Coordinates of C-alpha atoms in Angstrom, one line a residue:
M1 CA 76.5 139.0 -47.7
R2 CA 73.6 136.4 -45.6
T3 CA 75.5 133.5 -46.2
P4 CA 78.9 134.8 -43.5
L5 CA 76.1 136.0 -41.5
L6 CA 73.4 132.5 -41.8
F7 CA 77.6 131.0 -40.4
L8 CA 77.6 132.4 -37.5
V9 CA 74.6 132.8 -36.4
C10 CA 74.3 129.6 -36.3
A11 CA 77.9 129.2 -35.1
V12 CA 77.1 131.8 -32.1
L13 CA 74.2 128.8 -31.3
I14 CA 76.1 125.8 -31.6
T15 CA 78.4 127.1 -29.5
S16 CA 76.3 128.5 -26.3
C17 CA 75.0 125.1 -26.8
R18 CA 78.1 123.0 -26.6
S19 CA 79.3 125.2 -23.4
K20 CA 75.7 125.1 -21.5
K21 CA 76.3 121.4 -18.6
T22 CA 74.3 118.9 -18.6
A23 CA 71.7 118.3 -15.8
D24 CA 69.0 115.7 -15.6
L25 CA 65.6 117.7 -15.1
L26 CA 64.6 121.7 -14.3
I27 CA 61.6 122.0 -12.0
Y28 CA 59.9 125.1 -12.7
N29 CA 56.7 127.0 -11.4
A30 CA 56.9 127.2 -8.3
T31 CA 56.6 128.7 -5.8
I32 CA 60.3 127.0 -3.6
Y33 CA 60.4 128.1 -0.9
T34 CA 64.8 127.5 -0.6
V35 CA 65.2 127.4 3.3
D36 CA 68.2 129.3 2.5
S37 CA 69.9 131.3 5.5
Q38 CA 68.0 134.2 3.7
F39 CA 64.5 132.0 3.7
S40 CA 64.9 133.6 0.2
K41 CA 62.2 132.2 -2.6
A42 CA 62.6 130.7 -5.9
E43 CA 60.7 129.7 -9.2
A44 CA 62.7 126.8 -10.7
M45 CA 65.4 124.1 -9.3
A46 CA 68.1 122.8 -11.7
I47 CA 69.3 118.2 -11.0
A48 CA 71.9 116.6 -11.7
D49 CA 73.3 113.5 -10.3
G50 CA 70.7 114.4 -7.6
K51 CA 72.1 116.5 -6.5
I52 CA 70.6 120.3 -7.1
L53 CA 72.6 122.4 -9.4
A54 CA 70.8 126.1 -9.0
T55 CA 67.5 127.5 -8.1
G56 CA 66.1 130.8 -9.7
A57 CA 63.8 132.1 -12.4
K58 CA 63.3 129.5 -14.9
A59 CA 64.8 131.9 -18.2
E60 CA 67.9 132.0 -15.9
L61 CA 68.7 127.8 -15.5
T62 CA 67.3 127.9 -19.2
N63 CA 70.1 130.2 -20.6
T64 CA 72.9 128.4 -18.6
F65 CA 72.0 124.8 -18.4
S66 CA 70.5 122.0 -21.2
F67 CA 68.0 120.1 -19.7
K68 CA 67.2 115.8 -19.7
D69 CA 64.1 116.1 -19.3
S70 CA 61.6 118.8 -17.0
L71 CA 58.5 118.9 -14.1
D72 CA 55.8 121.7 -14.5
A73 CA 55.2 122.3 -10.9
E74 CA 51.3 124.3 -11.7
D75 CA 51.5 126.9 -9.7
K76 CA 52.3 124.8 -6.4
Y77 CA 54.1 124.4 -3.6
I78 CA 58.0 122.6 -2.9
Y79 CA 59.3 122.2 0.2
P80 CA 62.6 120.5 1.1
G81 CA 62.3 116.9 2.2
F82 CA 61.2 116.9 6.0
I83 CA 62.5 115.4 8.7
D84 CA 61.4 114.4 11.8
A85 CA 64.5 114.9 14.2
H86 CA 62.9 112.0 16.7
A87 CA 60.7 109.4 15.8
H88 CA 61.2 105.1 15.7
F89 CA 61.5 104.3 12.4
A90 CA 62.2 100.4 13.0
G91 CA 59.2 101.1 15.9
Y92 CA 56.9 102.0 13.4
A93 CA 57.6 99.3 11.1
Q94 CA 57.0 96.7 13.9
S95 CA 54.1 98.7 15.1
L96 CA 52.5 98.3 11.0
T97 CA 52.5 94.2 11.6
E98 CA 51.1 94.3 15.4
I99 CA 48.0 95.1 17.4
N100 CA 47.1 98.8 16.2
L101 CA 45.5 99.8 19.6
F102 CA 45.8 103.6 19.4
N103 CA 42.3 105.8 19.4
T104 CA 40.4 103.4 22.0
N105 CA 37.6 105.1 24.7
S106 CA 38.3 102.3 27.3
W107 CA 39.8 98.5 27.8
D108 CA 37.0 97.1 27.0
S109 CA 36.9 98.6 23.4
I110 CA 40.7 96.9 23.7
I111 CA 40.3 94.3 25.1
A112 CA 37.5 93.5 21.9
R113 CA 40.3 94.7 19.5
V114 CA 42.5 92.0 20.2
A115 CA 40.1 89.4 20.9
R116 CA 39.4 89.7 16.8
Y117 CA 42.6 90.1 15.8
Q118 CA 43.8 87.0 13.8
S119 CA 47.9 87.0 13.1
P120 CA 48.5 87.6 9.2
T121 CA 50.3 84.3 9.0
G122 CA 47.1 81.9 10.2
D123 CA 49.0 81.4 14.0
T124 CA 47.1 81.0 17.1
S125 CA 49.0 80.1 19.7
G126 CA 52.1 82.5 19.1
W127 CA 52.1 85.9 20.6
I128 CA 49.6 88.7 20.5
V129 CA 50.7 92.1 20.3
G130 CA 50.1 95.8 20.0
R131 CA 50.2 99.5 21.3
G132 CA 49.1 102.2 21.3
W133 CA 47.0 102.2 24.4
D134 CA 46.3 105.7 26.6
Q135 CA 43.9 105.5 29.7
N136 CA 43.8 109.2 30.0
D137 CA 42.0 108.7 27.2
W138 CA 39.4 106.5 29.1
P139 CA 36.9 107.5 31.7
V140 CA 38.3 106.4 34.5
K141 CA 41.9 106.7 34.1
A142 CA 43.4 104.8 35.9
F143 CA 45.8 102.2 35.3
P144 CA 43.9 98.9 33.4
T145 CA 44.1 95.5 34.7
N146 CA 44.1 91.5 33.9
E147 CA 41.5 89.3 34.4
L148 CA 40.3 90.7 31.0
L149 CA 42.6 89.1 29.5
N150 CA 43.9 87.0 32.1
A151 CA 40.3 84.9 31.0
R152 CA 39.8 85.5 26.8
F153 CA 43.6 84.4 26.7
P154 CA 44.3 81.9 30.2
D155 CA 47.4 80.0 27.5
R156 CA 48.4 82.3 24.9
P157 CA 50.9 85.2 25.6
V158 CA 49.4 88.7 25.2
Y159 CA 51.6 92.3 25.5
L160 CA 50.3 95.4 24.8
V161 CA 52.1 98.6 25.4
R162 CA 51.3 101.2 26.0
I163 CA 51.1 104.7 23.7
D164 CA 54.1 106.4 24.6
G165 CA 56.4 102.6 25.4
H166 CA 57.7 103.3 28.4
A167 CA 53.8 101.4 29.6
A168 CA 53.0 97.9 28.9
I169 CA 50.2 95.7 30.4
A170 CA 50.7 91.6 29.9
N171 CA 48.1 88.5 30.7
N172 CA 49.5 86.3 33.2
K173 CA 49.9 83.7 30.9
A174 CA 53.5 86.0 29.7
L175 CA 53.9 87.3 32.7
E176 CA 54.6 83.1 33.4
L177 CA 57.0 82.8 30.1
A178 CA 59.3 86.6 31.8
G179 CA 59.0 84.0 35.2
V180 CA 58.3 87.9 36.6
K181 CA 56.3 86.7 40.1
A182 CA 54.1 89.1 42.4
G183 CA 56.4 91.2 44.3
D184 CA 59.9 91.4 41.9
K185 CA 61.4 94.7 42.2
I186 CA 63.7 96.3 38.8
S187 CA 66.1 99.5 39.0
G188 CA 63.4 103.0 37.2
G189 CA 60.9 100.9 36.7
E190 CA 57.1 99.2 38.6
F191 CA 56.1 96.2 38.3
I192 CA 52.5 97.0 39.8
M193 CA 50.3 95.3 42.5
Q194 CA 46.9 95.6 44.0
N195 CA 45.7 93.7 46.3
G196 CA 49.1 91.5 47.3
R197 CA 48.9 90.5 43.5
L198 CA 50.7 91.6 39.6
T199 CA 47.4 93.3 37.8
G200 CA 50.0 92.7 34.8
V201 CA 50.9 96.7 34.1
L202 CA 54.7 97.0 33.7
V203 CA 56.3 99.8 34.4
D204 CA 59.6 101.5 32.2
N205 CA 62.1 99.3 33.2
A206 CA 60.5 96.4 33.6
M207 CA 59.6 95.8 30.4
D208 CA 62.0 94.5 29.0
R209 CA 61.8 91.2 31.1
V210 CA 58.9 90.0 29.1
A211 CA 59.7 92.0 26.5
A212 CA 62.1 90.2 26.0
R213 CA 60.5 86.8 25.2
I214 CA 58.6 87.8 21.9
P215 CA 60.3 85.9 19.1
S216 CA 61.5 88.8 16.7
P217 CA 60.4 88.5 13.1
T218 CA 62.7 87.0 10.8
D219 CA 64.2 89.0 7.5
K220 CA 62.1 88.7 5.2
D221 CA 59.2 90.4 7.9
F222 CA 61.7 92.8 8.8
E223 CA 62.9 94.1 5.3
K224 CA 58.4 94.1 4.1
S225 CA 57.2 95.6 7.9
L226 CA 60.2 98.9 6.5
Q227 CA 59.5 99.3 3.5
L228 CA 55.8 99.7 4.0
A229 CA 57.2 101.9 7.2
Q230 CA 58.9 104.0 4.3
Q231 CA 55.8 104.5 2.3
N232 CA 53.5 105.4 4.0
C233 CA 56.6 108.6 4.9
F234 CA 57.3 108.9 1.5
A235 CA 52.9 110.1 0.9
A236 CA 53.5 112.6 4.4
G237 CA 56.3 114.4 2.8
L238 CA 59.4 112.9 5.2
T239 CA 62.3 111.8 3.7
T240 CA 65.4 111.6 6.4
I241 CA 64.2 110.0 9.6
H242 CA 65.9 110.2 13.4
D243 CA 65.5 107.2 14.6
C244 CA 66.5 107.1 18.6
G245 CA 67.8 104.3 20.3
L246 CA 68.4 101.2 17.6
N247 CA 70.0 98.6 18.8
Y248 CA 73.6 97.4 15.7
E249 CA 71.9 94.7 14.8
V250 CA 69.2 96.2 13.7
V251 CA 71.6 98.8 12.3
E252 CA 73.3 96.5 10.2
K253 CA 70.0 94.9 8.5
I254 CA 69.2 97.7 7.8
K255 CA 72.3 99.2 5.9
S256 CA 72.0 95.8 4.0
F257 CA 68.8 96.1 2.8
Q258 CA 69.5 99.8 2.0
E259 CA 72.5 98.3 0.2
K260 CA 71.2 96.0 -2.4
G261 CA 68.4 99.0 -3.1
S262 CA 65.1 97.4 -1.4
L263 CA 65.6 100.3 1.6
K264 CA 66.0 103.8 0.1
M265 CA 65.0 105.7 2.9
R266 CA 67.7 108.0 4.9
L267 CA 68.1 107.5 9.0
F268 CA 70.3 109.0 11.2
V269 CA 70.2 106.1 13.7
L270 CA 71.4 107.2 16.9
L271 CA 72.4 103.9 19.0
S272 CA 70.8 102.7 22.5
D273 CA 72.3 103.2 25.0
A274 CA 74.6 99.3 25.7
K275 CA 77.6 97.9 26.0
K276 CA 77.6 96.1 22.7
N277 CA 76.0 99.3 21.2
Y278 CA 78.9 101.0 23.0
D279 CA 81.7 98.7 21.7
Y280 CA 80.4 98.4 18.3
L281 CA 80.8 102.9 17.8
A282 CA 84.1 102.3 19.2
S283 CA 85.4 99.0 16.7
R284 CA 83.7 100.3 13.1
G285 CA 83.6 104.3 13.6
T286 CA 81.6 105.9 12.5
V287 CA 79.0 104.5 9.8
K288 CA 78.3 107.1 6.4
T289 CA 77.0 105.8 3.3
E290 CA 74.4 107.7 1.1
R291 CA 71.8 106.9 3.2
L292 CA 72.7 106.3 6.9
K293 CA 74.4 107.9 9.5
V294 CA 75.1 106.6 12.5
S295 CA 77.7 108.4 15.0
G296 CA 76.1 108.6 19.1
F297 CA 73.8 107.6 21.8
K298 CA 70.5 107.5 22.5
L299 CA 70.6 107.1 27.0
Y300 CA 66.9 107.2 28.8
G301 CA 67.0 109.6 31.7
D302 CA 63.3 108.9 32.6
G303 CA 60.0 107.9 31.8
A304 CA 56.6 110.0 30.1
L305 CA 54.6 111.8 32.0
G306 CA 51.3 111.0 31.1
S307 CA 52.5 107.2 32.7
R308 CA 54.0 108.9 35.6
G309 CA 57.7 108.4 35.0
A310 CA 58.8 110.6 33.6
C311 CA 61.4 112.3 37.0
L312 CA 60.4 115.1 39.2
L313 CA 61.8 117.7 41.4
K314 CA 58.0 117.2 44.1
D315 CA 55.1 115.3 44.0
Y316 CA 52.5 114.7 41.4
S317 CA 50.3 116.8 41.8
D318 CA 47.4 113.7 41.4
Q319 CA 48.9 111.4 43.0
P320 CA 51.5 112.5 46.6
G321 CA 54.0 111.3 48.2
W322 CA 55.2 110.0 44.4
R323 CA 57.9 112.3 42.1
G324 CA 59.1 109.3 39.6
F325 CA 61.8 108.1 38.9
L326 CA 65.0 107.5 36.9
L327 CA 65.8 104.9 34.5
S328 CA 69.5 104.4 35.0
S329 CA 71.4 105.5 38.0
A330 CA 73.6 109.9 37.4
A331 CA 76.4 107.9 37.8
H332 CA 75.8 105.3 35.1
F333 CA 74.7 109.2 33.7
D334 CA 77.6 110.6 34.1
S335 CA 80.1 107.3 33.8
M336 CA 78.3 107.1 29.3
A337 CA 79.1 111.0 28.9
A338 CA 82.9 109.9 30.3
L339 CA 83.0 108.1 27.2
I340 CA 80.9 109.8 24.7
I341 CA 83.7 112.6 24.6
K342 CA 86.3 111.3 25.0
N343 CA 85.7 108.9 21.4
K344 CA 84.3 112.6 20.7
W345 CA 80.2 110.3 19.4
Q346 CA 76.9 112.7 20.1
M347 CA 75.0 111.5 23.4
C348 CA 71.1 112.9 23.2
T349 CA 69.3 111.7 25.9
H350 CA 65.9 111.4 26.5
A351 CA 64.2 114.0 29.5
I352 CA 60.8 114.4 30.8
G353 CA 60.8 115.3 33.4
D354 CA 62.0 118.8 35.5
S355 CA 64.1 116.5 38.3
G356 CA 65.4 114.3 35.1
N357 CA 66.5 117.1 33.2
R358 CA 67.9 119.3 35.6
V359 CA 70.7 115.7 35.9
V360 CA 70.8 115.7 32.7
L361 CA 72.0 119.2 31.8
N362 CA 74.3 119.6 35.3
I363 CA 76.0 116.2 33.8
Y364 CA 76.1 117.6 30.5
A365 CA 77.7 120.6 31.7
K366 CA 80.2 118.9 33.4
Y367 CA 81.5 117.2 30.0
L368 CA 80.5 120.1 27.3
N369 CA 82.3 123.2 29.7
G370 CA 81.0 126.4 28.4
K371 CA 80.8 127.2 24.5
N372 CA 81.0 123.8 22.5
D373 CA 79.6 122.7 18.4
L374 CA 79.3 119.2 19.9
R375 CA 75.6 119.5 19.5
W376 CA 75.1 117.2 22.7
R377 CA 70.7 117.0 22.6
V378 CA 68.1 116.9 25.3
E379 CA 65.7 115.2 23.4
H380 CA 62.0 115.8 24.5
A381 CA 63.0 118.5 26.7
Q382 CA 59.2 118.4 28.7
V383 CA 59.1 120.0 32.0
I384 CA 61.9 122.6 32.3
N385 CA 62.8 124.4 35.6
E386 CA 62.6 127.5 35.4
K387 CA 65.9 127.9 37.3
D388 CA 67.0 125.3 34.2
F389 CA 66.6 127.7 30.4
H390 CA 70.6 128.2 31.2
Y391 CA 72.0 125.5 30.6
F392 CA 70.9 125.4 27.1
K393 CA 72.8 128.5 26.1
D394 CA 75.4 128.4 28.6
Y395 CA 76.9 124.8 27.2
N396 CA 74.7 125.3 23.4
I397 CA 73.2 121.9 24.7
I398 CA 70.2 121.4 21.6
P399 CA 66.5 121.2 22.9
S400 CA 64.9 118.2 20.1
V401 CA 61.9 118.4 20.2
Q402 CA 58.2 117.4 19.4
P403 CA 55.3 119.5 19.2
T404 CA 52.3 117.3 18.8
H405 CA 53.3 116.3 22.6
A406 CA 52.5 119.1 23.8
T407 CA 48.7 119.2 22.1
S408 CA 48.8 115.8 22.9
D409 CA 49.6 115.8 26.1
M410 CA 47.0 119.3 27.1
Y411 CA 44.2 118.5 28.6
W412 CA 45.8 116.8 31.5
A413 CA 49.6 117.6 31.2
G414 CA 48.2 120.6 34.2
D415 CA 46.1 117.7 36.2
R416 CA 50.4 116.1 36.6
L417 CA 51.7 119.1 37.1
G418 CA 49.7 121.4 38.8
K419 CA 49.4 125.8 36.7
D420 CA 52.6 127.1 38.2
R421 CA 54.8 123.6 37.1
L422 CA 53.2 123.9 33.7
K423 CA 54.5 126.8 32.8
G424 CA 58.0 125.4 31.7
A425 CA 56.3 122.6 29.8
Y426 CA 56.2 122.1 26.1
A427 CA 58.4 125.7 26.3
Y428 CA 59.8 126.0 21.8
Q429 CA 60.1 128.9 21.4
Q430 CA 62.0 129.7 25.2
L431 CA 64.6 126.4 24.4
L432 CA 64.7 128.0 20.6
Q433 CA 65.4 131.7 22.3
Q434 CA 69.3 129.7 23.5
N435 CA 70.8 129.0 21.4
G436 CA 68.4 129.9 18.1
W437 CA 67.6 127.1 16.5
I438 CA 65.4 123.8 17.6
P439 CA 65.8 120.4 15.4
L440 CA 61.2 119.2 15.6
G441 CA 60.3 115.4 15.6
T442 CA 56.8 113.9 15.8
D443 CA 58.1 110.4 17.9
F444 CA 56.9 108.6 16.4
P445 CA 55.0 105.8 16.2
V446 CA 53.8 107.9 20.0
E447 CA 52.8 110.4 17.4
D448 CA 51.1 110.2 14.0
I449 CA 53.7 110.7 11.4
S450 CA 52.0 113.7 9.3
P451 CA 55.0 116.7 9.4
F452 CA 51.9 118.8 9.0
K453 CA 50.3 118.0 12.6
T454 CA 54.0 119.0 14.1
F455 CA 53.2 122.2 12.1
Y456 CA 50.1 123.4 13.1
A457 CA 50.7 121.6 16.4
A458 CA 54.9 123.8 16.8
V459 CA 52.9 127.0 15.4
I460 CA 48.7 127.6 16.5
R461 CA 48.6 125.4 19.4
K462 CA 45.6 123.6 19.0
D463 CA 43.7 120.0 18.3
E464 CA 42.6 119.0 15.0
K465 CA 39.4 120.5 16.3
G466 CA 40.6 123.8 17.0
F467 CA 40.7 123.4 21.3
P468 CA 41.4 125.2 23.5
A469 CA 40.2 128.4 21.4
G470 CA 43.1 130.7 22.1
G471 CA 45.7 128.0 21.5
F472 CA 47.5 126.3 23.7
Q473 CA 50.4 128.7 26.2
M474 CA 50.8 130.9 22.7
E475 CA 53.6 132.4 24.4
N476 CA 55.6 129.4 23.4
A477 CA 54.1 128.8 19.8
L478 CA 57.0 129.3 17.0
T479 CA 56.4 131.2 14.5
R480 CA 55.8 129.5 10.9
E481 CA 58.8 129.9 9.2
Q482 CA 60.8 129.0 13.1
A483 CA 59.0 125.7 12.1
L484 CA 60.2 124.8 8.5
R485 CA 63.5 125.7 9.8
G486 CA 63.0 123.0 13.4
M487 CA 61.5 120.8 10.0
T488 CA 64.3 120.7 7.6
I489 CA 67.5 122.5 7.8
W490 CA 67.6 122.6 12.3
A491 CA 66.4 119.6 11.7
A492 CA 69.2 118.6 9.3
R493 CA 71.7 120.4 11.7
S494 CA 71.6 118.3 15.3
A495 CA 72.3 115.5 13.1
F496 CA 75.5 117.5 11.5
E497 CA 74.4 116.6 7.6
E498 CA 72.9 120.2 7.2
P499 CA 76.5 120.9 4.2
E500 CA 73.9 118.3 2.7
K501 CA 71.0 118.6 3.5
G502 CA 67.9 120.2 5.3
S503 CA 67.4 123.2 2.4
L504 CA 67.6 123.8 -1.1
E505 CA 70.9 124.9 -1.7
A506 CA 73.0 124.2 -4.8
G507 CA 75.4 121.2 -4.3
K508 CA 73.0 120.0 -1.6
L509 CA 71.1 116.3 -1.8
A510 CA 67.7 116.5 -4.5
D511 CA 65.1 115.5 -1.0
F512 CA 62.2 117.9 -2.0
V513 CA 58.2 117.7 -1.7
I514 CA 55.4 119.2 -4.0
L515 CA 52.6 120.1 -2.0
D516 CA 48.9 121.3 -2.9
Q517 CA 48.9 124.4 -1.1
D518 CA 51.0 126.9 0.9
I519 CA 51.6 125.8 4.6
M520 CA 53.3 129.7 4.7
A521 CA 51.0 131.6 4.4
V522 CA 47.1 129.7 4.3
P523 CA 44.9 129.3 7.2
E524 CA 45.2 127.4 10.5
Q525 CA 41.8 126.0 9.2
S526 CA 43.5 124.2 5.9
L527 CA 46.7 123.3 7.9
L528 CA 45.7 119.3 8.3
H529 CA 44.2 119.4 4.6
T530 CA 47.5 119.8 3.4
R531 CA 48.3 117.6 0.4
V532 CA 51.6 115.8 -0.4
L533 CA 51.7 115.7 -4.6
K534 CA 55.0 113.7 -4.7
T535 CA 58.0 113.4 -2.6
F536 CA 61.5 112.7 -4.3
L537 CA 64.6 112.3 -2.9
N538 CA 67.7 112.3 -5.0
G539 CA 66.1 113.4 -7.3
E540 CA 64.2 110.2 -8.1
M541 CA 60.1 110.5 -7.8
V542 CA 59.7 108.4 -5.0
Y543 CA 55.6 109.3 -3.2
K544 CA 52.9 111.0 -6.3
N545 CA 49.5 111.6 -5.7

C-alpha cells in the first residue's frame, strides 16, 4: 500500500507545481503601503514582466506562484515609486552643468562663485551660466546690479538665473550680444532700469532676449546631463517626473534616448505654449510609449511672487503702486483654451498671484462649462482670493501644488501679500477639499528634488530647523495619508495615468521604493533623515544605497 500512496503524493505535488504561475520576483518581509483605495498594507509582493501580479501574505503568494528570484526586504518599508507632478527634469539636467548659486547669502558671494568658475571643457571665452540666487536670502533684499559682473567679465557674457526661473541678471556683454538697450520694453516682462541705465536684471519675458543667445548643448552632452539627473532622481525615490514646459525638439531627443535605452526615467511632458508645439501634437497625436507621454500644454499666466512678477488684484504690500503682470494677454489664454479643448488636450497653466489665478480660472470655467473629467490643471495655485476657491470644485479644476514653496516663501510672503491676503496662499488643505484630491510636486530645480522635503513641508509645514514652532498656517497642512497620495496615486491621476501607476496593485507597473523607516509613523524630526535603500522601475532595481 505504501508504493501507491507515495506515488499519489508525488503526483499531487507535481500537479500542484505545474499549476502555479511563474513570477520573476517575490518581495517579502516588508511593510508595503499599496496606496490603493482602502490604503491597505501587505507583507509581500509578486512581480512578473515588469508588473505587479499580487500583494498579500508571503505564504499566500508562494502557494500561488513559482518565483525565479526573491528579495528579503528585512522588515523595511515599501511605497509606490514617487511621482513629481510638477518639475523641470530637462532644466534640472542642464542646471547640473552650470554654476550652482543656491544657498548663497549675498551678492558678493555670488560674484565669488562666478569668479572661481572653471568650465569642465576648459572654455575660457564662452558663456558663463548659473542658477539659484535669491535676493530674499540676503541682508539687502533688493535686486542686484551688474557693475561687479561687468568689472570681472568685461568681454565674456554672463547670465545668472534667479532661483524661481522668473528673473535673471546679465552682464553688459551678454546684453550687448542680445541687442538689449536702455529703454527697451517688452510685454509680460521688464528690463529693470536704475538712474537711466540697465541694471542687468531681466524679469520674465525679458529673459528670453538674452537666453536665446546662449548656445545649446550638444546631443551627447545633453544625454549625459539627463543621465546624471536621472540617477539623482532614482536616488531620491522618484520614478516618474512631470516635466512642465518643453519644446517638441527636446521631447524628440528624450524619446530617442529612451528608445536606445540610455534614459529610463518615466516622463509625462507638457509642451510649452508655442505654435510649433501645438502643430507638432496636432500632427502627431498623443505621444505614448512605455516611458513617455505627451498629451497637454503648459502655459504661463504670470510671474513669481519672489521677483514680484506674480499678478495681484491689489498692490504689493511692500511695493505700493505695483501689481505684477500677466505674461500674455487674457485673450491669448482664451484662444489657446479654445484650441486645446477642441483637440481634447490637457491644459495646465502656471498661476501664482490672485489676479493671475482669477484670469485663468475664469477662462477655464468658460470652456469646461461645469462638471467634467478633463483634468485641466492650475500649476502652483499659490495665492487664491477667498471668492475664487469654488471654481476648482464647480469645474473640476485640479490644483497642482508644490509644498516646499510654502516653507521657502513663508519668511517673506507676508511682506509681499499682507496678513489678510496671506490666508489664501499655500492653502493646500482648502484646495484639496474642492475635489477631494491634489497632486504634489517640487518644481525642481527651483526647489530640492527630495520627495521627503515635499512630504515634510505638506504635513509639518516647517523648515529644516523646525521653524516656526507651531508650523506655518497649519490649518492648511495635509495629513500623512493625503501627502503620500499626492506624491503617488493623485500625481498619476493628474496625468490620466492612474490605471498603470501610482499604487501597488495587480496589473500596475512595478515601480516602487524601499525606505529605511516608515514615513507614515516616525516622529516629525526624523522625516528628513529618511533614506532610500532601493528604487525599482519595471521590477528592475535602478538604484541601491
